[in-house]
PDB file of C-alpha atoms in Angstrom:
ATOM      1  CA  MET A   1       0.000   0.000   0.000  1.00  0.00           C
ATOM      2  CA  GLY A   2       1.355   3.408  -0.851  1.00  0.00           C
ATOM      3  CA  PHE A   3       0.546   7.093  -1.245  1.00  0.00           C
ATOM      4  CA  ARG A   4       1.718   9.582  -3.845  1.00  0.00           C
ATOM      5  CA  TYR A   5       0.833  12.949  -5.247  1.00  0.00           C
ATOM      6  CA  TYR A   6      -0.939  12.899  -8.581  1.00  0.00           C
ATOM      7  CA  ARG A   7       1.122  12.854 -11.782  1.00  0.00           C
ATOM      8  CA  GLU A   8      -0.100  13.418 -15.344  1.00  0.00           C
ATOM      9  CA  GLU A   9       0.619   9.770 -16.142  1.00  0.00           C
ATOM     10  CA  ASP A  10      -1.898   8.771 -13.431  1.00  0.00           C
ATOM     11  CA  TYR A  11      -4.840  10.097 -15.454  1.00  0.00           C
ATOM     12  CA  GLU A  12      -6.020   6.746 -16.849  1.00  0.00           C
ATOM     13  CA  ALA A  13      -5.495   5.012 -13.508  1.00  0.00           C
ATOM     14  CA  VAL A  14      -7.710   7.586 -11.774  1.00  0.00           C
ATOM     15  CA  CYS A  15     -10.391   7.134 -14.443  1.00  0.00           C
ATOM     16  CA  ASP A  16     -10.213   3.357 -13.911  1.00  0.00           C
ATOM     17  CA  PHE A  17     -10.478   3.910 -10.147  1.00  0.00           C
ATOM     18  CA  LEU A  18     -13.641   5.995 -10.613  1.00  0.00           C
ATOM     19  CA  ILE A  19     -15.085   3.381 -12.971  1.00  0.00           C
ATOM     20  CA  GLU A  20     -14.431   0.594 -10.471  1.00  0.00           C
ATOM     21  CA  LEU A  21     -15.773   2.699  -7.605  1.00  0.00           C
ATOM     22  CA  ASN A  22     -19.128   3.037  -9.380  1.00  0.00           C
ATOM     23  CA  ARG A  23     -19.341  -0.404 -10.932  1.00  0.00           C
ATOM     24  CA  ALA A  24     -21.845  -1.915  -8.520  1.00  0.00           C
ATOM     25  CA  GLU A  25     -23.584   0.289  -5.952  1.00  0.00           C
ATOM     26  CA  LYS A  26     -22.885   3.640  -7.664  1.00  0.00           C
ATOM     27  CA  ALA A  27     -22.009   4.955  -4.195  1.00  0.00           C
ATOM     28  CA  CYS A  28     -20.027   7.845  -5.692  1.00  0.00           C
ATOM     29  CA  ILE A  29     -21.839   8.253  -9.003  1.00  0.00           C
ATOM     30  CA  ASN A  30     -21.783  12.018  -8.486  1.00  0.00           C
ATOM     31  CA  TRP A  31     -18.025  11.669  -9.051  1.00  0.00           C
ATOM     32  CA  ASN A  32     -17.707   9.300 -11.961  1.00  0.00           C
ATOM     33  CA  TRP A  33     -14.870   9.081 -14.488  1.00  0.00           C
ATOM     34  CA  ALA A  34     -16.715  11.345 -16.926  1.00  0.00           C
ATOM     35  CA  ARG A  35     -17.124  14.153 -14.405  1.00  0.00           C
ATOM     36  CA  PHE A  36     -13.382  13.949 -13.782  1.00  0.00           C
ATOM     37  CA  GLU A  37     -12.689  14.110 -17.518  1.00  0.00           C
ATOM     38  CA  TRP A  38     -15.091  17.021 -18.068  1.00  0.00           C
ATOM     39  CA  MET A  39     -13.551  18.951 -15.181  1.00  0.00           C
ATOM     40  CA  TYR A  40      -9.961  18.218 -16.191  1.00  0.00           C
ATOM     41  CA  GLU A  41     -10.043  20.452 -19.276  1.00  0.00           C
ATOM     42  CA  HIS A  42     -12.643  22.926 -17.999  1.00  0.00           C
ATOM     43  CA  PRO A  43     -11.418  26.541 -18.157  1.00  0.00           C
ATOM     44  CA  GLU A  44     -12.235  27.039 -14.459  1.00  0.00           C
ATOM     45  CA  PHE A  45     -10.231  23.996 -13.337  1.00  0.00           C
ATOM     46  CA  ASP A  46      -7.089  25.275 -11.610  1.00  0.00           C
ATOM     47  CA  LYS A  47      -4.409  22.987 -13.012  1.00  0.00           C
ATOM     48  CA  SER A  48      -1.708  24.803 -11.060  1.00  0.00           C
ATOM     49  CA  LEU A  49      -2.971  22.854  -8.033  1.00  0.00           C
ATOM     50  CA  ILE A  50      -3.015  19.463  -9.723  1.00  0.00           C
ATOM     51  CA  ARG A  51      -0.069  18.028  -7.831  1.00  0.00           C
ATOM     52  CA  SER A  52      -2.139  18.427  -4.669  1.00  0.00           C
ATOM     53  CA  ILE A  53      -4.435  15.566  -5.686  1.00  0.00           C
ATOM     54  CA  GLY A  54      -3.628  12.591  -3.479  1.00  0.00           C
ATOM     55  CA  ILE A  55      -3.874   8.965  -4.597  1.00  0.00           C
ATOM     56  CA  TRP A  56      -3.467   5.735  -2.666  1.00  0.00           C
ATOM     57  CA  THR A  57      -2.246   2.664  -4.513  1.00  0.00           C
ATOM     58  CA  ASP A  58      -1.976  -1.062  -4.073  1.00  0.00           C
ATOM     59  CA  SER A  59       0.498  -2.601  -6.540  1.00  0.00           C
ATOM     60  CA  ASP A  60       0.120   0.438  -8.831  1.00  0.00           C
ATOM     61  CA  ARG A  61      -3.681   0.148  -8.779  1.00  0.00           C
ATOM     62  CA  VAL A  62      -5.395   3.305  -7.503  1.00  0.00           C
ATOM     63  CA  VAL A  63      -7.601   2.307  -4.551  1.00  0.00           C
ATOM     64  CA  GLY A  64      -8.260   5.699  -2.986  1.00  0.00           C
ATOM     65  CA  ALA A  65      -8.202   9.360  -3.970  1.00  0.00           C
ATOM     66  CA  ALA A  66      -8.720  12.906  -2.732  1.00  0.00           C
ATOM     67  CA  VAL A  67      -9.480  15.278  -5.628  1.00  0.00           C
ATOM     68  CA  TYR A  68     -10.293  18.983  -5.393  1.00  0.00           C
ATOM     69  CA  ASP A  69     -13.338  20.189  -7.316  1.00  0.00           C
ATOM     70  CA  MET A  70     -12.172  22.870  -9.803  1.00  0.00           C
ATOM     71  CA  TYR A  71     -10.166  24.621  -7.058  1.00  0.00           C
ATOM     72  CA  PHE A  72      -9.557  24.233  -3.336  1.00  0.00           C
ATOM     73  CA  GLY A  73     -12.500  24.357  -0.913  1.00  0.00           C
ATOM     74  CA  GLU A  74     -14.535  21.372  -2.122  1.00  0.00           C
ATOM     75  CA  ALA A  75     -13.198  17.884  -2.673  1.00  0.00           C
ATOM     76  CA  PHE A  76     -14.069  14.323  -3.560  1.00  0.00           C
ATOM     77  CA  CYS A  77     -12.807  11.603  -1.217  1.00  0.00           C
ATOM     78  CA  ALA A  78     -13.311   7.854  -1.624  1.00  0.00           C
ATOM     79  CA  ALA A  79     -11.767   4.396  -1.380  1.00  0.00           C
ATOM     80  CA  LEU A  80     -12.618   1.226  -3.262  1.00  0.00           C
ATOM     81  CA  PRO A  81     -14.648  -1.537  -1.587  1.00  0.00           C
ATOM     82  CA  GLY A  82     -12.246  -3.537   0.537  1.00  0.00           C
ATOM     83  CA  TYR A  83     -10.135  -0.447   1.226  1.00  0.00           C
ATOM     84  CA  GLU A  84     -12.616   1.478   3.354  1.00  0.00           C
ATOM     85  CA  ALA A  85     -10.091   1.615   6.209  1.00  0.00           C
ATOM     86  CA  LEU A  86      -8.228   4.238   4.150  1.00  0.00           C
ATOM     87  CA  TYR A  87     -11.147   6.671   4.190  1.00  0.00           C
ATOM     88  CA  PRO A  88     -10.262   8.514   7.443  1.00  0.00           C
ATOM     89  CA  GLU A  89      -6.703   9.004   6.144  1.00  0.00           C
ATOM     90  CA  ILE A  90      -8.062  10.303   2.834  1.00  0.00           C
ATOM     91  CA  LEU A  91     -10.323  12.750   4.653  1.00  0.00           C
ATOM     92  CA  ASP A  92      -7.433  13.955   6.782  1.00  0.00           C
ATOM     93  CA  TYR A  93      -5.304  14.478   3.688  1.00  0.00           C
ATOM     94  CA  ALA A  94      -8.080  16.424   1.961  1.00  0.00           C
ATOM     95  CA  TRP A  95      -8.555  18.646   5.004  1.00  0.00           C
ATOM     96  CA  THR A  96      -4.826  19.323   5.279  1.00  0.00           C
ATOM     97  CA  HIS A  97      -4.108  19.903   1.578  1.00  0.00           C
ATOM     98  CA  LEU A  98      -7.337  20.812  -0.266  1.00  0.00           C
ATOM     99  CA  ARG A  99      -9.178  23.281   1.977  1.00  0.00           C
ATOM    100  CA  ASP A 100      -9.377  27.012   1.400  1.00  0.00           C
ATOM    101  CA  GLU A 101     -10.015  29.945   3.714  1.00  0.00           C
ATOM    102  CA  ASN A 102     -13.627  28.790   4.160  1.00  0.00           C
ATOM    103  CA  GLY A 103     -12.697  25.234   5.071  1.00  0.00           C
ATOM    104  CA  LEU A 104     -13.551  22.099   3.106  1.00  0.00           C
ATOM    105  CA  GLY A 105     -16.799  20.611   1.812  1.00  0.00           C
ATOM    106  CA  ILE A 106     -17.342  17.032   0.664  1.00  0.00           C
ATOM    107  CA  ALA A 107     -20.476  15.391  -0.714  1.00  0.00           C
ATOM    108  CA  ILE A 108     -21.543  11.966   0.595  1.00  0.00           C
ATOM    109  CA  ARG A 109     -24.499   9.905  -0.563  1.00  0.00           C
ATOM    110  CA  ALA A 110     -27.232  10.036   2.055  1.00  0.00           C
ATOM    111  CA  ASP A 111     -27.289   6.258   2.640  1.00  0.00           C
ATOM    112  CA  GLN A 112     -23.517   5.782   3.008  1.00  0.00           C
ATOM    113  CA  SER A 113     -23.486   5.479   6.800  1.00  0.00           C
ATOM    114  CA  GLY A 114     -19.851   4.397   7.073  1.00  0.00           C
ATOM    115  CA  MET A 115     -18.537   7.376   5.116  1.00  0.00           C
ATOM    116  CA  ILE A 116     -20.823   9.729   7.010  1.00  0.00           C
ATOM    117  CA  ALA A 117     -19.670   8.392  10.379  1.00  0.00           C
ATOM    118  CA  ALA A 118     -16.020   8.812   9.382  1.00  0.00           C
ATOM    119  CA  ALA A 119     -16.640  12.380   8.192  1.00  0.00           C
ATOM    120  CA  VAL A 120     -18.474  13.341  11.384  1.00  0.00           C
ATOM    121  CA  LYS A 121     -15.698  11.817  13.497  1.00  0.00           C
ATOM    122  CA  ALA A 122     -13.197  13.913  11.519  1.00  0.00           C
ATOM    123  CA  GLY A 123     -15.116  17.081  12.407  1.00  0.00           C
ATOM    124  CA  PHE A 124     -17.292  17.538   9.310  1.00  0.00           C
ATOM    125  CA  VAL A 125     -20.845  18.773   9.855  1.00  0.00           C
ATOM    126  CA  ARG A 126     -23.765  18.248   7.491  1.00  0.00           C
ATOM    127  CA  ALA A 127     -24.976  21.368   5.707  1.00  0.00           C
ATOM    128  CA  GLU A 128     -28.096  22.251   3.715  1.00  0.00           C
ATOM    129  CA  GLN A 129     -26.106  22.094   0.462  1.00  0.00           C
ATOM    130  CA  ARG A 130     -26.692  18.984  -1.624  1.00  0.00           C
ATOM    131  CA  GLU A 131     -26.364  17.399  -5.062  1.00  0.00           C
ATOM    132  CA  ILE A 132     -29.211  15.459  -6.624  1.00  0.00           C
ATOM    133  CA  ILE A 133     -28.474  12.726  -9.151  1.00  0.00           C
ATOM    134  CA  MET A 134     -31.247  11.962 -11.614  1.00  0.00           C
ATOM    135  CA  SER A 135     -31.296   8.897 -13.826  1.00  0.00           C
ATOM    136  CA  LEU A 136     -33.117   7.478 -16.806  1.00  0.00           C
ATOM    137  CA  SER A 137     -33.200   3.934 -18.118  1.00  0.00           C
ATOM    138  CA  THR A 138     -32.113   3.680 -21.751  1.00  0.00           C
ATOM    139  CA  ASP A 139     -33.900   0.377 -22.306  1.00  0.00           C
ATOM    140  CA  ARG A 140     -36.026   1.760 -25.133  1.00  0.00           C
ATOM    141  CA  GLU A 141     -35.539   3.841 -28.257  1.00  0.00           C
ATOM    142  CA  LEU A 142     -36.567   7.457 -27.751  1.00  0.00           C
ATOM    143  CA  GLU A 143     -38.198   9.693 -30.359  1.00  0.00           C
ATOM    144  CA  PRO A 144     -36.212  12.883 -30.966  1.00  0.00           C
ATOM    145  CA  GLU A 145     -38.304  15.411 -32.894  1.00  0.00           C
ATOM    146  CA  LEU A 146     -36.806  18.661 -34.114  1.00  0.00           C
ATOM    147  CA  PRO A 147     -38.828  21.632 -35.355  1.00  0.00           C
ATOM    148  CA  ASP A 148     -39.161  21.819 -39.137  1.00  0.00           C
ATOM    149  CA  GLY A 149     -36.024  22.944 -40.923  1.00  0.00           C
ATOM    150  CA  MET A 150     -33.619  21.965 -38.148  1.00  0.00           C
ATOM    151  CA  ARG A 151     -31.154  19.091 -38.223  1.00  0.00           C
ATOM    152  CA  PHE A 152     -28.795  17.215 -35.920  1.00  0.00           C
ATOM    153  CA  ILE A 153     -25.078  17.776 -36.267  1.00  0.00           C
ATOM    154  CA  GLU A 154     -22.027  16.543 -34.381  1.00  0.00           C
ATOM    155  CA  LEU A 155     -20.205  19.467 -32.794  1.00  0.00           C
ATOM    156  CA  ASP A 156     -16.440  19.119 -32.350  1.00  0.00           C
ATOM    157  CA  PRO A 157     -15.206  21.358 -29.487  1.00  0.00           C
ATOM    158  CA  VAL A 158     -11.659  21.280 -30.888  1.00  0.00           C
ATOM    159  CA  ALA A 159     -12.168  21.678 -34.649  1.00  0.00           C
ATOM    160  CA  GLN A 160     -15.140  24.003 -34.088  1.00  0.00           C
ATOM    161  CA  SER A 161     -13.921  25.752 -30.962  1.00  0.00           C
ATOM    162  CA  HIS A 162     -15.342  29.180 -31.842  1.00  0.00           C
ATOM    163  CA  GLU A 163     -18.812  27.809 -32.651  1.00  0.00           C
ATOM    164  CA  PHE A 164     -18.764  25.651 -29.541  1.00  0.00           C
ATOM    165  CA  GLN A 165     -17.803  28.475 -27.200  1.00  0.00           C
ATOM    166  CA  TRP A 166     -20.313  30.861 -28.806  1.00  0.00           C
ATOM    167  CA  LEU A 167     -23.066  28.318 -28.210  1.00  0.00           C
ATOM    168  CA  LEU A 168     -22.082  27.865 -24.542  1.00  0.00           C
ATOM    169  CA  TRP A 169     -21.807  31.644 -24.129  1.00  0.00           C
ATOM    170  CA  GLN A 170     -25.408  32.113 -25.230  1.00  0.00           C
ATOM    171  CA  GLY A 171     -26.749  28.900 -23.727  1.00  0.00           C
ATOM    172  CA  PHE A 172     -25.470  29.756 -20.263  1.00  0.00           C
ATOM    173  CA  ASP A 173     -26.982  33.227 -20.404  1.00  0.00           C
ATOM    174  CA  HIS A 174     -23.993  35.492 -21.041  1.00  0.00           C
ATOM    175  CA  GLY A 175     -25.944  37.342 -23.727  1.00  0.00           C
ATOM    176  CA  ASN A 176     -25.897  37.433 -27.528  1.00  0.00           C
ATOM    177  CA  ASP A 177     -23.468  40.284 -28.118  1.00  0.00           C
ATOM    178  CA  ARG A 178     -20.818  38.793 -30.429  1.00  0.00           C
ATOM    179  CA  GLU A 179     -18.363  41.616 -29.830  1.00  0.00           C
ATOM    180  CA  GLU A 180     -18.507  41.101 -26.083  1.00  0.00           C
ATOM    181  CA  PHE A 181     -18.112  37.370 -26.624  1.00  0.00           C
ATOM    182  CA  LYS A 182     -15.006  37.895 -28.781  1.00  0.00           C
ATOM    183  CA  LYS A 183     -13.439  39.957 -25.992  1.00  0.00           C
ATOM    184  CA  GLN A 184     -13.942  37.061 -23.574  1.00  0.00           C
ATOM    185  CA  GLU A 185     -13.302  34.150 -25.961  1.00  0.00           C
ATOM    186  CA  CYS A 186     -10.431  31.912 -24.928  1.00  0.00           C
ATOM    187  CA  ASP A 187      -8.230  29.634 -26.995  1.00  0.00           C
ATOM    188  CA  ILE A 188      -9.330  26.422 -25.274  1.00  0.00           C
ATOM    189  CA  LYS A 189      -8.443  23.148 -26.940  1.00  0.00           C
ATOM    190  CA  TYR A 190     -10.838  20.857 -25.042  1.00  0.00           C
ATOM    191  CA  ASN A 191      -8.615  17.831 -25.724  1.00  0.00           C
ATOM    192  CA  ARG A 192     -10.506  15.388 -23.539  1.00  0.00           C
ATOM    193  CA  ARG A 193      -9.043  11.926 -23.952  1.00  0.00           C
ATOM    194  CA  HIS A 194     -12.207   9.845 -24.158  1.00  0.00           C
ATOM    195  CA  PHE A 195     -14.380  12.349 -26.017  1.00  0.00           C
ATOM    196  CA  ASP A 196     -16.665  10.650 -28.548  1.00  0.00           C
ATOM    197  CA  LEU A 197     -17.853  12.946 -31.338  1.00  0.00           C
ATOM    198  CA  ARG A 198     -20.878  10.707 -31.922  1.00  0.00           C
ATOM    199  CA  LEU A 199     -22.188  11.722 -28.486  1.00  0.00           C
ATOM    200  CA  SER A 200     -21.616  15.457 -29.005  1.00  0.00           C
ATOM    201  CA  VAL A 201     -24.995  16.310 -30.509  1.00  0.00           C
ATOM    202  CA  ALA A 202     -26.277  19.738 -31.509  1.00  0.00           C
ATOM    203  CA  ALA A 203     -29.298  21.104 -33.353  1.00  0.00           C
ATOM    204  CA  GLN A 204     -28.662  23.492 -36.219  1.00  0.00           C
ATOM    205  CA  ASP A 205     -31.293  25.887 -37.548  1.00  0.00           C
ATOM    206  CA  PRO A 206     -31.882  26.620 -41.263  1.00  0.00           C
ATOM    207  CA  SER A 207     -29.498  29.594 -41.167  1.00  0.00           C
ATOM    208  CA  GLY A 208     -26.649  27.415 -39.921  1.00  0.00           C
ATOM    209  CA  GLU A 209     -26.739  28.691 -36.328  1.00  0.00           C
ATOM    210  CA  THR A 210     -26.423  26.125 -33.545  1.00  0.00           C
ATOM    211  CA  ALA A 211     -29.452  26.282 -31.267  1.00  0.00           C
ATOM    212  CA  ALA A 212     -29.001  23.569 -28.629  1.00  0.00           C
ATOM    213  CA  TYR A 213     -26.402  21.081 -27.479  1.00  0.00           C
ATOM    214  CA  CYS A 214     -26.028  17.892 -25.454  1.00  0.00           C
ATOM    215  CA  CYS A 215     -22.827  16.004 -24.767  1.00  0.00           C
ATOM    216  CA  LEU A 216     -22.781  12.510 -23.281  1.00  0.00           C
ATOM    217  CA  TRP A 217     -19.840  10.548 -21.926  1.00  0.00           C
ATOM    218  CA  TYR A 218     -19.662   6.785 -22.211  1.00  0.00           C
ATOM    219  CA  SER A 219     -17.013   4.151 -21.647  1.00  0.00           C
ATOM    220  CA  GLU A 220     -17.391   0.517 -22.685  1.00  0.00           C
ATOM    221  CA  LYS A 221     -16.020  -0.288 -19.206  1.00  0.00           C
ATOM    222  CA  THR A 222     -19.302   0.972 -17.705  1.00  0.00           C
ATOM    223  CA  ASP A 223     -23.041   0.421 -18.107  1.00  0.00           C
ATOM    224  CA  TYR A 224     -24.039   4.104 -17.936  1.00  0.00           C
ATOM    225  CA  THR A 225     -23.667   7.403 -19.714  1.00  0.00           C
ATOM    226  CA  TYR A 226     -23.177  10.797 -18.064  1.00  0.00           C
ATOM    227  CA  VAL A 227     -24.881  14.008 -19.239  1.00  0.00           C
ATOM    228  CA  GLU A 228     -22.643  17.115 -19.339  1.00  0.00           C
ATOM    229  CA  PRO A 229     -23.302  19.782 -20.576  1.00  0.00           C
ATOM    230  CA  VAL A 230     -26.736  20.667 -21.981  1.00  0.00           C
ATOM    231  CA  CYS A 231     -27.706  24.141 -23.137  1.00  0.00           C
ATOM    232  CA  THR A 232     -30.074  25.987 -25.462  1.00  0.00           C
ATOM    233  CA  VAL A 233     -29.799  29.531 -26.777  1.00  0.00           C
ATOM    234  CA  PRO A 234     -32.626  31.696 -25.350  1.00  0.00           C
ATOM    235  CA  SER A 235     -34.463  32.197 -28.640  1.00  0.00           C
ATOM    236  CA  TYR A 236     -35.024  28.443 -29.022  1.00  0.00           C
ATOM    237  CA  ARG A 237     -36.092  27.605 -25.497  1.00  0.00           C
ATOM    238  CA  GLY A 238     -39.507  26.068 -24.968  1.00  0.00           C
ATOM    239  CA  LYS A 239     -39.615  24.602 -28.485  1.00  0.00           C
ATOM    240  CA  GLY A 240     -38.483  21.063 -27.711  1.00  0.00           C
ATOM    241  CA  VAL A 241     -35.030  21.494 -29.211  1.00  0.00           C
ATOM    242  CA  ALA A 242     -33.089  20.549 -26.062  1.00  0.00           C
ATOM    243  CA  LYS A 243     -35.314  17.503 -25.580  1.00  0.00           C
ATOM    244  CA  ALA A 244     -34.600  16.425 -29.140  1.00  0.00           C
ATOM    245  CA  VAL A 245     -30.804  16.670 -28.856  1.00  0.00           C
ATOM    246  CA  ILE A 246     -30.831  14.859 -25.511  1.00  0.00           C
ATOM    247  CA  PHE A 247     -32.992  12.055 -26.899  1.00  0.00           C
ATOM    248  CA  GLU A 248     -30.802  11.778 -29.998  1.00  0.00           C
ATOM    249  CA  ALA A 249     -27.666  11.580 -27.854  1.00  0.00           C
ATOM    250  CA  LEU A 250     -29.267   9.022 -25.516  1.00  0.00           C
ATOM    251  CA  ASN A 251     -30.230   6.818 -28.458  1.00  0.00           C
ATOM    252  CA  ARG A 252     -26.630   6.896 -29.632  1.00  0.00           C
ATOM    253  CA  ALA A 253     -25.321   6.031 -26.168  1.00  0.00           C
ATOM    254  CA  ARG A 254     -27.835   3.199 -25.945  1.00  0.00           C
ATOM    255  CA  ALA A 255     -26.536   1.810 -29.243  1.00  0.00           C
ATOM    256  CA  LEU A 256     -23.029   1.804 -27.765  1.00  0.00           C
ATOM    257  CA  GLY A 257     -24.158  -0.182 -24.714  1.00  0.00           C
ATOM    258  CA  ALA A 258     -25.313   2.329 -22.090  1.00  0.00           C
ATOM    259  CA  LYS A 259     -28.182   1.012 -19.974  1.00  0.00           C
ATOM    260  CA  ARG A 260     -28.771   4.126 -17.871  1.00  0.00           C
ATOM    261  CA  ALA A 261     -28.061   7.844 -18.007  1.00  0.00           C
ATOM    262  CA  TYR A 262     -27.121  10.037 -15.050  1.00  0.00           C
ATOM    263  CA  VAL A 263     -27.204  13.800 -14.667  1.00  0.00           C
ATOM    264  CA  ILE A 264     -26.394  16.023 -11.684  1.00  0.00           C
ATOM    265  CA  SER A 265     -29.562  18.085 -11.478  1.00  0.00           C
ATOM    266  CA  ASP A 266     -32.892  18.464  -9.743  1.00  0.00           C
ATOM    267  CA  MET A 267     -34.501  20.484 -12.549  1.00  0.00           C
ATOM    268  CA  ALA A 268     -38.114  19.825 -13.477  1.00  0.00           C
ATOM    269  CA  PHE A 269     -36.936  19.936 -17.099  1.00  0.00           C
ATOM    270  CA  TYR A 270     -35.259  16.540 -16.720  1.00  0.00           C
ATOM    271  CA  GLU A 271     -38.263  15.083 -14.920  1.00  0.00           C
ATOM    272  CA  LYS A 272     -40.402  16.012 -17.916  1.00  0.00           C
ATOM    273  CA  LEU A 273     -38.000  13.975 -20.075  1.00  0.00           C
ATOM    274  CA  GLY A 274     -38.468  10.922 -17.851  1.00  0.00           C
ATOM    275  CA  PHE A 275     -35.496  11.287 -15.501  1.00  0.00           C
ATOM    276  CA  GLU A 276     -36.131  10.432 -11.853  1.00  0.00           C
ATOM    277  CA  LYS A 277     -34.445  11.712  -8.719  1.00  0.00           C
ATOM    278  CA  THR A 278     -32.362   8.699  -7.704  1.00  0.00           C
ATOM    279  CA  TYR A 279     -29.631   9.699  -5.246  1.00  0.00           C
ATOM    280  CA  ARG A 280     -29.086  12.544  -2.808  1.00  0.00           C
ATOM    281  CA  PHE A 281     -25.591  13.612  -1.842  1.00  0.00           C
ATOM    282  CA  ASP A 282     -25.368  15.819   1.247  1.00  0.00           C
ATOM    283  CA  PHE A 283     -22.448  18.174   1.778  1.00  0.00           C
ATOM    284  CA  TYR A 284     -20.434  17.945   4.953  1.00  0.00           C
ATOM    285  CA  TRP A 285     -18.298  20.946   5.847  1.00  0.00           C
ATOM    286  CA  LYS A 286     -15.391  21.443   8.158  1.00  0.00           C
ATOM    287  CA  LYS A 287     -14.323  24.941   9.073  1.00  0.00           C
ATOM    288  CA  GLU A 288     -11.161  26.338  10.587  1.00  0.00           C
ATOM    289  CA  GLU A 289     -11.454  26.592  14.351  1.00  0.00           C
ATOM    290  CA  THR A 290     -11.826  30.164  15.555  1.00  0.00           C
ATOM    291  CA  LYS A 291      -9.619  31.216  18.434  1.00  0.00           C
TER     292      LYS A 291
END
């Protein structure tokens, strides 16, 4: 058994750890391999801190990890089944190395009594903050229906970086001023290692503008797909376009072998599509002691 700080060459091993961690009970499905991959090349992810990620190994197999979420202050902590005895050590490491001036928050599934007990013993206190995981069975073919004149396209975040960023800019409500967008546009390569263009689905209107987008993440090592991100430009909201791109992407993931889809959300929008609230993750926070 050993500990080391994260290295770039550990990337695949951490992904495999997260896949194994969520193979059976999905106890940490809020932190699956795809969330790690999405975060890893996200513009807000502070890579200058990356050596602070801690991993625990057994014969070069990652069996435990403490990973900050975008930047210090929130973290993911877990150990594989059979290595639960490491969890208090992982929590202690996260508290020592991954907290910020506000302390440290970690999310634990509401029914994971062992992890909760260890967190409470380490001084973490449950807060009102939570993450809801919704899921949908992909056991049947869905019916994606676009408005007349629109079509599905595959959007490549690398080859079509400008179009991709412009869509996200509008879809996440930064406005539709192209000049302002150009001032803020970044040269982001989005070179995610397991990205599958077939699951990067957008809807294009008759003028060639991209109106909505859904990206799914799937690995043949798993039985699920992960939804991240989904957005629609304001002028096309309420017209069924987002539903159509999600259904099209889900059908493609189903064809690849996915049996279920997960999304971190509690939005009524997903419930209308058939997703159900499946897991609740409560945040536990530890603060610096005041003197």
